[in-house]
PDB file of C-alpha atoms and ligand atoms in Angstrom:
ATOM      1  CA  UNK A   1      65.075 218.724 196.522  1.00  0.00           C
ATOM      2  CA  UNK A   2      65.930 221.076 192.863  1.00  0.00           C
ATOM      3  CA  UNK A   3      66.922 219.253 190.461  1.00  0.00           C
ATOM      4  CA  UNK A   4      70.479 219.509 190.360  1.00  0.00           C
ATOM      5  CA  UNK A   5      72.832 220.539 186.713  1.00  0.00           C
ATOM      6  CA  UNK A   6      75.672 218.684 188.015  1.00  0.00           C
ATOM      7  CA  UNK A   7      76.560 215.065 187.280  1.00  0.00           C
ATOM      8  CA  UNK A   8      76.498 212.369 190.024  1.00  0.00           C
ATOM      9  CA  UNK A   9      79.310 211.268 190.741  1.00  0.00           C
ATOM     10  CA  UNK A  10      81.076 214.410 189.824  1.00  0.00           C
ATOM     11  CA  UNK A  11      83.516 213.839 192.159  1.00  0.00           C
ATOM     12  CA  UNK A  12      84.033 210.072 192.156  1.00  0.00           C
ATOM     13  CA  UNK A  13      87.132 209.263 193.883  1.00  0.00           C
ATOM     14  CA  UNK A  14      88.213 212.603 194.755  1.00  0.00           C
ATOM     15  CA  UNK A  15      89.138 214.000 198.336  1.00  0.00           C
ATOM     16  CA  UNK A  16      87.938 217.168 199.742  1.00  0.00           C
ATOM     17  CA  UNK A  17      90.051 218.279 202.877  1.00  0.00           C
ATOM     18  CA  UNK A  18      87.793 221.183 204.848  1.00  0.00           C
ATOM     19  CA  UNK A  19      88.882 223.385 207.689  1.00  0.00           C
ATOM     20  CA  UNK A  20      86.122 224.654 209.546  1.00  0.00           C
ATOM     21  CA  UNK A  21      84.151 221.473 208.678  1.00  0.00           C
ATOM     22  CA  UNK A  22      82.156 220.798 210.995  1.00  0.00           C
ATOM     23  CA  UNK A  23      79.058 223.800 210.299  1.00  0.00           C
ATOM     24  CA  UNK A  24      77.995 226.325 208.577  1.00  0.00           C
ATOM     25  CA  UNK A  25      78.827 227.008 205.353  1.00  0.00           C
ATOM     26  CA  UNK A  26      82.368 224.136 205.416  1.00  0.00           C
ATOM     27  CA  UNK A  27      80.135 221.592 206.242  1.00  0.00           C
ATOM     28  CA  UNK A  28      77.323 221.963 204.131  1.00  0.00           C
ATOM     29  CA  UNK A  29      80.901 222.005 201.287  1.00  0.00           C
ATOM     30  CA  UNK A  30      81.942 218.626 202.922  1.00  0.00           C
ATOM     31  CA  UNK A  31      78.502 216.941 202.488  1.00  0.00           C
ATOM     32  CA  UNK A  32      78.065 218.423 198.532  1.00  0.00           C
ATOM     33  CA  UNK A  33      80.771 216.957 197.528  1.00  0.00           C
ATOM     34  CA  UNK A  34      80.153 213.278 200.099  1.00  0.00           C
ATOM     35  CA  UNK A  35      76.917 213.409 197.760  1.00  0.00           C
ATOM     36  CA  UNK A  36      78.954 213.510 194.522  1.00  0.00           C
ATOM     37  CA  UNK A  37      80.770 211.209 195.783  1.00  0.00           C
ATOM     38  CA  UNK A  38      84.613 212.429 196.990  1.00  0.00           C
ATOM     39  CA  UNK A  39      86.226 211.319 200.711  1.00  0.00           C
ATOM     40  CA  UNK A  40      86.246 214.189 203.553  1.00  0.00           C
ATOM     41  CA  UNK A  41      88.385 215.301 205.599  1.00  0.00           C
ATOM     42  CA  UNK A  42      86.618 217.706 208.094  1.00  0.00           C
ATOM     43  CA  UNK A  43      88.904 219.627 210.609  1.00  0.00           C
ATOM     44  CA  UNK A  44      87.755 221.786 213.828  1.00  0.00           C
ATOM     45  CA  UNK A  45      88.463 223.422 216.818  1.00  0.00           C
ATOM     46  CA  UNK A  46      85.474 222.028 218.622  1.00  0.00           C
ATOM     47  CA  UNK A  47      86.028 218.226 219.081  1.00  0.00           C
ATOM     48  CA  UNK A  48      82.483 217.819 220.662  1.00  0.00           C
ATOM     49  CA  UNK A  49      80.633 219.971 217.450  1.00  0.00           C
ATOM     50  CA  UNK A  50      83.393 217.794 215.261  1.00  0.00           C
ATOM     51  CA  UNK A  51      82.371 215.023 216.123  1.00  0.00           C
ATOM     52  CA  UNK A  52      78.433 215.728 215.638  1.00  0.00           C
ATOM     53  CA  UNK A  53      79.282 216.585 212.123  1.00  0.00           C
ATOM     54  CA  UNK A  54      81.436 213.279 211.599  1.00  0.00           C
ATOM     55  CA  UNK A  55      78.249 211.561 212.515  1.00  0.00           C
ATOM     56  CA  UNK A  56      75.919 213.287 210.582  1.00  0.00           C
ATOM     57  CA  UNK A  57      78.027 213.129 207.109  1.00  0.00           C
ATOM     58  CA  UNK A  58      78.826 210.084 207.415  1.00  0.00           C
ATOM     59  CA  UNK A  59      75.767 208.958 207.358  1.00  0.00           C
ATOM     60  CA  UNK A  60      75.525 210.017 203.646  1.00  0.00           C
ATOM     61  CA  UNK A  61      78.704 207.824 202.593  1.00  0.00           C
ATOM     62  CA  UNK A  62      80.155 205.498 205.358  1.00  0.00           C
ATOM     63  CA  UNK A  63      83.060 205.449 205.922  1.00  0.00           C
ATOM     64  CA  UNK A  64      84.017 208.166 203.434  1.00  0.00           C
ATOM     65  CA  UNK A  65      84.745 210.313 206.477  1.00  0.00           C
ATOM     66  CA  UNK A  66      87.575 211.764 208.504  1.00  0.00           C
ATOM     67  CA  UNK A  67      87.853 213.914 211.473  1.00  0.00           C
ATOM     68  CA  UNK A  68      91.014 215.735 213.234  1.00  0.00           C
ATOM     69  CA  UNK A  69      90.503 218.260 216.162  1.00  0.00           C
ATOM     70  CA  UNK A  70      92.683 221.050 215.446  1.00  0.00           C
ATOM     71  CA  UNK A  71      92.906 225.010 215.883  1.00  0.00           C
ATOM     72  CA  UNK A  72      93.634 226.886 212.386  1.00  0.00           C
ATOM     73  CA  UNK A  73      95.707 229.129 214.467  1.00  0.00           C
ATOM     74  CA  UNK A  74      97.711 226.377 215.281  1.00  0.00           C
ATOM     75  CA  UNK A  75      99.579 225.431 211.809  1.00  0.00           C
ATOM     76  CA  UNK A  76     101.550 222.191 213.726  1.00  0.00           C
ATOM     77  CA  UNK A  77      97.866 220.984 214.342  1.00  0.00           C
ATOM     78  CA  UNK A  78      96.873 222.067 210.911  1.00  0.00           C
ATOM     79  CA  UNK A  79      99.624 219.726 209.693  1.00  0.00           C
ATOM     80  CA  UNK A  80      99.193 216.592 211.701  1.00  0.00           C
ATOM     81  CA  UNK A  81      95.842 216.232 210.305  1.00  0.00           C
ATOM     82  CA  UNK A  82      96.652 217.324 206.888  1.00  0.00           C
ATOM     83  CA  UNK A  83      98.761 214.299 207.026  1.00  0.00           C
ATOM     84  CA  UNK A  84      96.848 211.727 208.570  1.00  0.00           C
ATOM     85  CA  UNK A  85      93.788 212.659 206.708  1.00  0.00           C
ATOM     86  CA  UNK A  86      96.296 212.115 203.072  1.00  0.00           C
ATOM     87  CA  UNK A  87      97.471 209.181 205.429  1.00  0.00           C
ATOM     88  CA  UNK A  88      93.951 207.975 205.435  1.00  0.00           C
ATOM     89  CA  UNK A  89      92.817 208.759 201.512  1.00  0.00           C
ATOM     90  CA  UNK A  90      96.168 208.701 199.624  1.00  0.00           C
ATOM     91  CA  UNK A  91      96.410 212.716 198.730  1.00  0.00           C
ATOM     92  CA  UNK A  92      94.117 216.072 198.347  1.00  0.00           C
ATOM     93  CA  UNK A  93      92.293 216.842 194.914  1.00  0.00           C
ATOM     94  CA  UNK A  94      90.232 219.465 196.914  1.00  0.00           C
ATOM     95  CA  UNK A  95      91.174 221.357 200.017  1.00  0.00           C
ATOM     96  CA  UNK A  96      89.174 224.366 201.292  1.00  0.00           C
ATOM     97  CA  UNK A  97      90.432 226.725 203.883  1.00  0.00           C
ATOM     98  CA  UNK A  98      86.950 227.992 205.952  1.00  0.00           C
ATOM     99  CA  UNK A  99      87.442 228.110 209.247  1.00  0.00           C
ATOM    100  CA  UNK A 100      86.759 231.437 210.461  1.00  0.00           C
ATOM    101  CA  UNK A 101      85.538 233.627 213.132  1.00  0.00           C
ATOM    102  CA  UNK A 102      84.358 237.182 213.768  1.00  0.00           C
ATOM    103  CA  UNK A 103      81.870 239.389 215.761  1.00  0.00           C
ATOM    104  CA  UNK A 104      81.431 243.109 215.613  1.00  0.00           C
ATOM    105  CA  UNK A 105      83.245 246.122 217.498  1.00  0.00           C
ATOM    106  CA  UNK A 106      84.755 249.641 217.300  1.00  0.00           C
ATOM    107  CA  UNK A 107      87.527 249.666 215.696  1.00  0.00           C
ATOM    108  CA  UNK A 108      89.160 251.881 218.682  1.00  0.00           C
ATOM    109  CA  UNK A 109      87.853 249.421 221.815  1.00  0.00           C
ATOM    110  CA  UNK A 110      89.115 246.562 219.775  1.00  0.00           C
ATOM    111  CA  UNK A 111      91.725 244.812 222.085  1.00  0.00           C
ATOM    112  CA  UNK A 112      94.672 243.494 220.297  1.00  0.00           C
ATOM    113  CA  UNK A 113      94.098 240.474 221.041  1.00  0.00           C
ATOM    114  CA  UNK A 114      91.248 240.666 219.588  1.00  0.00           C
ATOM    115  CA  UNK A 115      92.087 241.809 216.118  1.00  0.00           C
ATOM    116  CA  UNK A 116      94.718 239.242 216.141  1.00  0.00           C
ATOM    117  CA  UNK A 117      91.960 236.676 216.392  1.00  0.00           C
ATOM    118  CA  UNK A 118      90.070 236.938 213.068  1.00  0.00           C
ATOM    119  CA  UNK A 119      93.062 237.416 211.356  1.00  0.00           C
ATOM    120  CA  UNK A 120      94.642 234.281 212.525  1.00  0.00           C
ATOM    121  CA  UNK A 121      92.181 232.043 212.128  1.00  0.00           C
ATOM    122  CA  UNK A 122      90.791 233.776 209.195  1.00  0.00           C
ATOM    123  CA  UNK A 123      94.006 234.663 207.056  1.00  0.00           C
ATOM    124  CA  UNK A 124      96.289 232.970 209.399  1.00  0.00           C
ATOM    125  CA  UNK A 125      93.871 230.172 209.171  1.00  0.00           C
ATOM    126  CA  UNK A 126      93.963 229.983 205.085  1.00  0.00           C
ATOM    127  CA  UNK A 127      97.892 229.847 204.700  1.00  0.00           C
ATOM    128  CA  UNK A 128      98.015 227.572 207.138  1.00  0.00           C
ATOM    129  CA  UNK A 129      95.222 225.249 205.617  1.00  0.00           C
ATOM    130  CA  UNK A 130      96.921 225.401 201.731  1.00  0.00           C
ATOM    131  CA  UNK A 131     100.237 225.071 203.286  1.00  0.00           C
ATOM    132  CA  UNK A 132      99.826 221.902 205.064  1.00  0.00           C
ATOM    133  CA  UNK A 133      98.103 220.451 201.935  1.00  0.00           C
ATOM    134  CA  UNK A 134     100.622 221.950 199.539  1.00  0.00           C
ATOM    135  CA  UNK A 135     102.963 217.902 199.662  1.00  0.00           C
ATOM    136  CA  UNK A 136      99.715 216.208 199.457  1.00  0.00           C
ATOM    137  CA  UNK A 137      98.215 217.914 196.457  1.00  0.00           C
ATOM    138  CA  UNK A 138      96.975 215.801 193.284  1.00  0.00           C
ATOM    139  CA  UNK A 139      97.657 216.964 190.280  1.00  0.00           C
ATOM    140  CA  UNK A 140      95.821 220.401 189.342  1.00  0.00           C
ATOM    141  CA  UNK A 141      94.349 220.173 192.676  1.00  0.00           C
ATOM    142  CA  UNK A 142      91.539 222.815 193.556  1.00  0.00           C
ATOM    143  CA  UNK A 143      91.682 225.125 196.370  1.00  0.00           C
ATOM    144  CA  UNK A 144      89.038 227.388 197.136  1.00  0.00           C
ATOM    145  CA  UNK A 145      89.242 229.613 200.572  1.00  0.00           C
ATOM    146  CA  UNK A 146      86.088 231.128 202.161  1.00  0.00           C
ATOM    147  CA  UNK A 147      86.489 235.108 201.870  1.00  0.00           C
ATOM    148  CA  UNK A 148      83.544 237.985 202.347  1.00  0.00           C
ATOM    149  CA  UNK A 149      82.246 241.091 200.607  1.00  0.00           C
ATOM    150  CA  UNK A 150      83.941 242.350 203.525  1.00  0.00           C
ATOM    151  CA  UNK A 151      87.609 241.394 202.014  1.00  0.00           C
ATOM    152  CA  UNK A 152      87.156 244.333 199.167  1.00  0.00           C
ATOM    153  CA  UNK A 153      83.562 246.165 201.052  1.00  0.00           C
ATOM    154  CA  UNK A 154      84.464 248.982 203.807  1.00  0.00           C
ATOM    155  CA  UNK A 155      81.741 247.570 206.534  1.00  0.00           C
ATOM    156  CA  UNK A 156      81.590 249.639 210.211  1.00  0.00           C
ATOM    157  CA  UNK A 157      82.603 247.483 212.787  1.00  0.00           C
ATOM    158  CA  UNK A 158      84.653 244.988 210.592  1.00  0.00           C
ATOM    159  CA  UNK A 159      88.134 246.651 211.161  1.00  0.00           C
ATOM    160  CA  UNK A 160      89.089 243.070 211.969  1.00  0.00           C
ATOM    161  CA  UNK A 161      87.584 240.574 209.526  1.00  0.00           C
ATOM    162  CA  UNK A 162      88.038 243.931 206.746  1.00  0.00           C
ATOM    163  CA  UNK A 163      91.934 243.292 207.117  1.00  0.00           C
ATOM    164  CA  UNK A 164      91.733 239.076 207.337  1.00  0.00           C
ATOM    165  CA  UNK A 165      89.434 238.459 203.993  1.00  0.00           C
ATOM    166  CA  UNK A 166      91.525 241.550 201.832  1.00  0.00           C
ATOM    167  CA  UNK A 167      94.570 239.208 202.871  1.00  0.00           C
ATOM    168  CA  UNK A 168      93.255 236.222 201.660  1.00  0.00           C
ATOM    169  CA  UNK A 169      92.333 237.189 198.756  1.00  0.00           C
ATOM    170  CA  UNK A 170      95.741 238.332 198.361  1.00  0.00           C
ATOM    171  CA  UNK A 171      97.027 235.295 198.911  1.00  0.00           C
ATOM    172  CA  UNK A 172      94.796 233.353 195.959  1.00  0.00           C
ATOM    173  CA  UNK A 173      96.004 235.612 193.538  1.00  0.00           C
ATOM    174  CA  UNK A 174      99.473 235.045 194.881  1.00  0.00           C
ATOM    175  CA  UNK A 175      99.491 231.052 195.773  1.00  0.00           C
ATOM    176  CA  UNK A 176      97.895 230.866 191.668  1.00  0.00           C
ATOM    177  CA  UNK A 177     100.395 232.553 190.224  1.00  0.00           C
ATOM    178  CA  UNK A 178     103.494 230.278 192.605  1.00  0.00           C
ATOM    179  CA  UNK A 179     101.587 227.358 192.687  1.00  0.00           C
ATOM    180  CA  UNK A 180      99.335 227.173 189.801  1.00  0.00           C
ATOM    181  CA  UNK A 181     102.423 227.277 186.916  1.00  0.00           C
ATOM    182  CA  UNK A 182     104.700 224.831 188.793  1.00  0.00           C
ATOM    183  CA  UNK A 183     101.704 222.709 190.246  1.00  0.00           C
ATOM    184  CA  UNK A 184      99.077 222.644 188.279  1.00  0.00           C
ATOM    185  CA  UNK A 185      96.711 224.031 191.318  1.00  0.00           C
ATOM    186  CA  UNK A 186      93.721 225.819 190.271  1.00  0.00           C
ATOM    187  CA  UNK A 187      93.367 228.499 193.416  1.00  0.00           C
ATOM    188  CA  UNK A 188      90.167 230.420 193.983  1.00  0.00           C
ATOM    189  CA  UNK A 189      88.256 232.237 196.934  1.00  0.00           C
ATOM    190  CA  UNK A 190      84.634 232.135 197.010  1.00  0.00           C
ATOM    191  CA  UNK A 191      82.818 234.810 198.738  1.00  0.00           C
ATOM    192  CA  UNK A 192      79.563 234.584 199.964  1.00  0.00           C
ATOM    193  CA  UNK A 193      77.881 237.008 201.562  1.00  0.00           C
ATOM    194  CA  UNK A 194      74.653 236.352 204.480  1.00  0.00           C
ATOM    195  CA  UNK A 195      73.844 233.145 204.245  1.00  0.00           C
ATOM    196  CA  UNK A 196      71.202 231.356 205.913  1.00  0.00           C
ATOM    197  CA  UNK A 197      71.620 228.734 209.059  1.00  0.00           C
ATOM    198  CA  UNK A 198      75.089 229.998 209.759  1.00  0.00           C
ATOM    199  CA  UNK A 199      76.491 231.799 213.057  1.00  0.00           C
ATOM    200  CA  UNK A 200      77.941 234.109 210.298  1.00  0.00           C
ATOM    201  CA  UNK A 201      74.605 234.953 209.089  1.00  0.00           C
ATOM    202  CA  UNK A 202      73.083 235.012 212.818  1.00  0.00           C
ATOM    203  CA  UNK A 203      75.880 237.769 214.473  1.00  0.00           C
ATOM    204  CA  UNK A 204      74.384 240.416 211.435  1.00  0.00           C
ATOM    205  CA  UNK A 205      70.902 239.439 211.805  1.00  0.00           C
ATOM    206  CA  UNK A 206      70.542 239.484 215.799  1.00  0.00           C
ATOM    207  CA  UNK A 207      72.328 243.439 215.727  1.00  0.00           C
ATOM    208  CA  UNK A 208      70.213 244.785 212.206  1.00  0.00           C
ATOM    209  CA  UNK A 209      67.509 242.563 211.238  1.00  0.00           C
ATOM    210  CA  UNK A 210      67.128 240.937 208.765  1.00  0.00           C
ATOM    211  CA  UNK A 211      64.818 244.040 206.397  1.00  0.00           C
ATOM    212  CA  UNK A 212      67.724 246.333 206.839  1.00  0.00           C
ATOM    213  CA  UNK A 213      70.166 244.327 206.122  1.00  0.00           C
ATOM    214  CA  UNK A 214      69.267 242.617 202.574  1.00  0.00           C
ATOM    215  CA  UNK A 215      66.887 245.198 201.256  1.00  0.00           C
ATOM    216  CA  UNK A 216      69.447 247.489 199.970  1.00  0.00           C
ATOM    217  CA  UNK A 217      70.708 244.216 198.208  1.00  0.00           C
ATOM    218  CA  UNK A 218      69.677 244.075 193.990  1.00  0.00           C
ATOM    219  CA  UNK A 219      69.156 240.401 195.231  1.00  0.00           C
ATOM    220  CA  UNK A 220      66.875 241.366 198.436  1.00  0.00           C
ATOM    221  CA  UNK A 221      67.254 237.937 200.605  1.00  0.00           C
ATOM    222  CA  UNK A 222      69.959 235.635 202.302  1.00  0.00           C
ATOM    223  CA  UNK A 223      71.989 232.444 200.573  1.00  0.00           C
ATOM    224  CA  UNK A 224      70.941 229.114 201.141  1.00  0.00           C
ATOM    225  CA  UNK A 225      73.510 226.639 202.185  1.00  0.00           C
ATOM    226  CA  UNK A 226      72.651 225.289 199.385  1.00  0.00           C
ATOM    227  CA  UNK A 227      73.920 227.801 196.829  1.00  0.00           C
ATOM    228  CA  UNK A 228      76.885 228.768 197.983  1.00  0.00           C
ATOM    229  CA  UNK A 229      77.813 224.567 197.845  1.00  0.00           C
ATOM    230  CA  UNK A 230      76.682 224.817 193.952  1.00  0.00           C
ATOM    231  CA  UNK A 231      79.019 227.305 193.743  1.00  0.00           C
ATOM    232  CA  UNK A 232      81.797 225.545 195.332  1.00  0.00           C
ATOM    233  CA  UNK A 233      81.293 222.646 192.893  1.00  0.00           C
ATOM    234  CA  UNK A 234      81.324 224.696 189.885  1.00  0.00           C
ATOM    235  CA  UNK A 235      85.116 225.096 190.808  1.00  0.00           C
ATOM    236  CA  UNK A 236      85.859 222.036 191.721  1.00  0.00           C
ATOM    237  CA  UNK A 237      84.337 220.532 189.218  1.00  0.00           C
ATOM    238  CA  UNK A 238      85.360 219.997 185.606  1.00  0.00           C
ATOM    239  CA  UNK A 239      83.846 223.826 185.524  1.00  0.00           C
ATOM    240  CA  UNK A 240      86.344 225.482 186.953  1.00  0.00           C
ATOM    241  CA  UNK A 241      88.994 223.853 185.115  1.00  0.00           C
ATOM    242  CA  UNK A 242      90.145 227.155 183.394  1.00  0.00           C
ATOM    243  CA  UNK A 243      89.421 229.683 186.486  1.00  0.00           C
ATOM    244  CA  UNK A 244      91.863 230.696 188.955  1.00  0.00           C
ATOM    245  CA  UNK A 245      93.173 233.187 191.118  1.00  0.00           C
ATOM    246  CA  UNK A 246      89.044 234.565 191.238  1.00  0.00           C
ATOM    247  CA  UNK A 247      86.987 235.538 193.654  1.00  0.00           C
ATOM    248  CA  UNK A 248      83.151 234.442 192.891  1.00  0.00           C
ATOM    249  CA  UNK A 249      80.775 236.376 195.186  1.00  0.00           C
ATOM    250  CA  UNK A 250      77.412 234.205 195.676  1.00  0.00           C
ATOM    251  CA  UNK A 251      76.433 237.616 197.578  1.00  0.00           C
ATOM    252  CA  UNK A 252      73.401 238.617 195.844  1.00  0.00           C
ATOM    253  CA  UNK A 253      75.199 241.709 194.992  1.00  0.00           C
ATOM    254  CA  UNK A 254      75.831 242.995 198.233  1.00  0.00           C
ATOM    255  CA  UNK A 255      79.474 242.975 197.607  1.00  0.00           C
ATOM    256  CA  UNK A 256      78.673 245.830 195.230  1.00  0.00           C
ATOM    257  CA  UNK A 257      79.712 249.167 195.895  1.00  0.00           C
ATOM    258  CA  UNK A 258      75.730 250.010 196.123  1.00  0.00           C
ATOM    259  CA  UNK A 259      76.676 253.310 198.480  1.00  0.00           C
ATOM    260  CA  UNK A 260      77.983 255.302 195.240  1.00  0.00           C
ATOM    261  CA  UNK A 261      75.919 253.531 192.431  1.00  0.00           C
ATOM    262  CA  UNK A 262      72.564 254.515 194.183  1.00  0.00           C
ATOM    263  CA  UNK A 263      73.532 258.096 194.786  1.00  0.00           C
ATOM    264  CA  UNK A 264      74.332 258.388 191.307  1.00  0.00           C
ATOM    265  CA  UNK A 265      70.568 256.120 190.031  1.00  0.00           C
ATOM    266  CA  UNK A 266      68.900 259.088 192.786  1.00  0.00           C
ATOM    267  CA  UNK A 267      70.811 261.377 191.020  1.00  0.00           C
ATOM    268  CA  UNK A 268      70.491 260.506 187.892  1.00  0.00           C
ATOM    269  CA  UNK A 269      66.479 259.606 188.768  1.00  0.00           C
ATOM    270  CA  UNK A 270      65.995 263.935 189.519  1.00  0.00           C
ATOM    271  CA  UNK A 271      67.838 264.991 186.798  1.00  0.00           C
ATOM    272  CA  UNK A 272      65.219 262.813 184.659  1.00  0.00           C
ATOM    273  CA  UNK A 273      62.432 264.094 186.528  1.00  0.00           C
ATOM    274  CA  UNK A 274      63.990 267.699 186.296  1.00  0.00           C
ATOM    275  CA  UNK A 275      63.977 267.298 182.657  1.00  0.00           C
ATOM    276  CA  UNK A 276      60.579 266.310 182.224  1.00  0.00           C
ATOM    277  CA  UNK A 277      59.079 268.762 184.007  1.00  0.00           C
TER     278      UNK A 277
HETATM  279  N1  COA B   1      83.955 242.215 220.942  1.00  0.00           N
HETATM  280  C1  COA B   1      85.232 242.800 220.996  1.00  0.00           C
HETATM  281  N2  COA B   1      86.648 242.453 220.984  1.00  0.00           N
HETATM  282  C2  COA B   1      85.774 240.397 221.545  1.00  0.00           C
HETATM  283  C3  COA B   1      84.514 239.847 221.333  1.00  0.00           C
HETATM  284  C4  COA B   1      83.294 241.042 220.355  1.00  0.00           C
HETATM  285  N3  COA B   1      82.417 240.519 220.457  1.00  0.00           N
HETATM  286  N4  COA B   1      84.222 238.735 221.315  1.00  0.00           N
HETATM  287  C5  COA B   1      85.910 238.445 221.415  1.00  0.00           C
HETATM  288  N5  COA B   1      86.762 239.058 221.609  1.00  0.00           N
HETATM  289  C6  COA B   1      88.048 239.636 222.173  1.00  0.00           C
HETATM  290  C7  COA B   1      88.244 238.454 223.656  1.00  0.00           C
HETATM  291  O1  COA B   1      87.880 239.647 224.389  1.00  0.00           O
HETATM  292  C8  COA B   1      89.981 238.978 223.097  1.00  0.00           C
HETATM  293  O2  COA B   1      90.196 239.588 223.528  1.00  0.00           O
HETATM  294  P1  COA B   1      91.132 240.074 224.547  1.00  0.00           P
HETATM  295  O3  COA B   1      91.796 238.880 225.285  1.00  0.00           O
HETATM  296  O4  COA B   1      91.619 241.823 225.006  1.00  0.00           O
HETATM  297  O5  COA B   1      89.856 240.293 225.701  1.00  0.00           O
HETATM  298  C9  COA B   1      89.951 237.884 221.594  1.00  0.00           C
HETATM  299  O6  COA B   1      89.100 238.792 220.929  1.00  0.00           O
HETATM  300  C10 COA B   1      89.972 236.746 221.551  1.00  0.00           C
HETATM  301  O7  COA B   1      88.763 236.514 221.995  1.00  0.00           O
HETATM  302  P2  COA B   1      88.534 234.822 222.788  1.00  0.00           P
HETATM  303  O8  COA B   1      87.377 234.324 223.372  1.00  0.00           O
HETATM  304  O9  COA B   1      89.511 234.579 223.867  1.00  0.00           O
HETATM  305  O10 COA B   1      88.580 234.516 221.551  1.00  0.00           O
HETATM  306  P3  COA B   1      88.592 232.600 220.413  1.00  0.00           P
HETATM  307  O11 COA B   1      89.874 231.832 220.390  1.00  0.00           O
HETATM  308  O12 COA B   1      88.188 231.481 221.691  1.00  0.00           O
HETATM  309  O13 COA B   1      87.604 233.145 219.697  1.00  0.00           O
HETATM  310  C11 COA B   1      86.411 234.206 218.449  1.00  0.00           C
HETATM  311  C12 COA B   1      87.910 233.988 219.175  1.00  0.00           C
HETATM  312  C13 COA B   1      86.674 235.442 217.141  1.00  0.00           C
HETATM  313  C14 COA B   1      86.043 232.958 217.470  1.00  0.00           C
HETATM  314  C15 COA B   1      85.482 234.531 218.705  1.00  0.00           C
HETATM  315  O14 COA B   1      84.428 235.768 218.996  1.00  0.00           O
HETATM  316  C16 COA B   1      84.309 233.596 218.692  1.00  0.00           C
HETATM  317  O15 COA B   1      84.109 232.664 219.473  1.00  0.00           O
HETATM  318  N6  COA B   1      82.861 234.514 217.322  1.00  0.00           N
HETATM  319  C17 COA B   1      81.450 233.340 217.036  1.00  0.00           C
HETATM  320  C18 COA B   1      82.316 232.173 216.769  1.00  0.00           C
HETATM  321  C19 COA B   1      82.287 232.837 215.583  1.00  0.00           C
HETATM  322  O16 COA B   1      82.731 233.219 214.895  1.00  0.00           O
HETATM  323  N7  COA B   1      81.731 232.218 214.150  1.00  0.00           N
HETATM  324  C20 COA B   1      82.203 231.978 213.045  1.00  0.00           C
HETATM  325  C21 COA B   1      81.669 233.133 212.368  1.00  0.00           C
HETATM  326  S1  COA B   1      82.382 234.108 210.582  1.00  0.00           S
END
């Protein structure tokens, strides 16, 4: 166990609502919030996987986990989940809109339904999550959307994900203004790159392989779930009080425009070599 820079019980008496909370990054965030003293409501589509996650998380902090099965594409179902969690725990200090779906697909071959599936889960799901929690938000609540480098980095075979994640970051900036001024909410995005142990990374690892995938990153490795959880904790703790409308990349530099930067660096190296001859 590595030393934490965060105070124990940092989130004591806080309540978090986490969509996509049965697996991957979102479950890791839910776990960290619980470890830091919060109560957590987790929402996911697959009822079986959700119940396994509830049992696993409940062992960390018995009686502090509430699970509701809902598809984030269904606004009414997300509202019912948010209402049920608020009835149990009172309000939301933290909201994480994290449910996501993805696959690699050539754009010309994507059906309308395939494109919509990812946009509806990621973007519309984020909207549904935030909207459903709005009426239950505590003063100065912290809202986090899970974005990805695709929001800003064009990526072949990822037109659906690029569009959805770019939309999420636009939504975050908009709500930082719209809900920040009146209600004091802080609204930010986390943009994890390739995170070990997640289905999102697995899709790319299977197709491309780890060396080719992370070899070009300034930090050439996958992230750990703990690193992403630490970044979330930074945003929801006192450290995040003056941060809003921001996308925090935790991606080893994957989202940097490295193609252009690498071309410039290579040209500079060649020019330097020529000058020295
Ligand atoms: N390539 C092309 N199209 C695909 C696809 C792929 N790999 N996977 C799904 N689709 C299409 C389907 O064909 C369907 O379109 P159609 O009706 O024209 O045939 C559409 O997307 C919806 O797919 P479906 O499986 O019915 O929807 P779903 O709601 O069950 O799941 C996803 C949608 C995106 C979540 C699905 O790809 C999936 O289950 N992915 C794995 C889990 C995952 O994404 N985890 C998170 C990673 S960040």
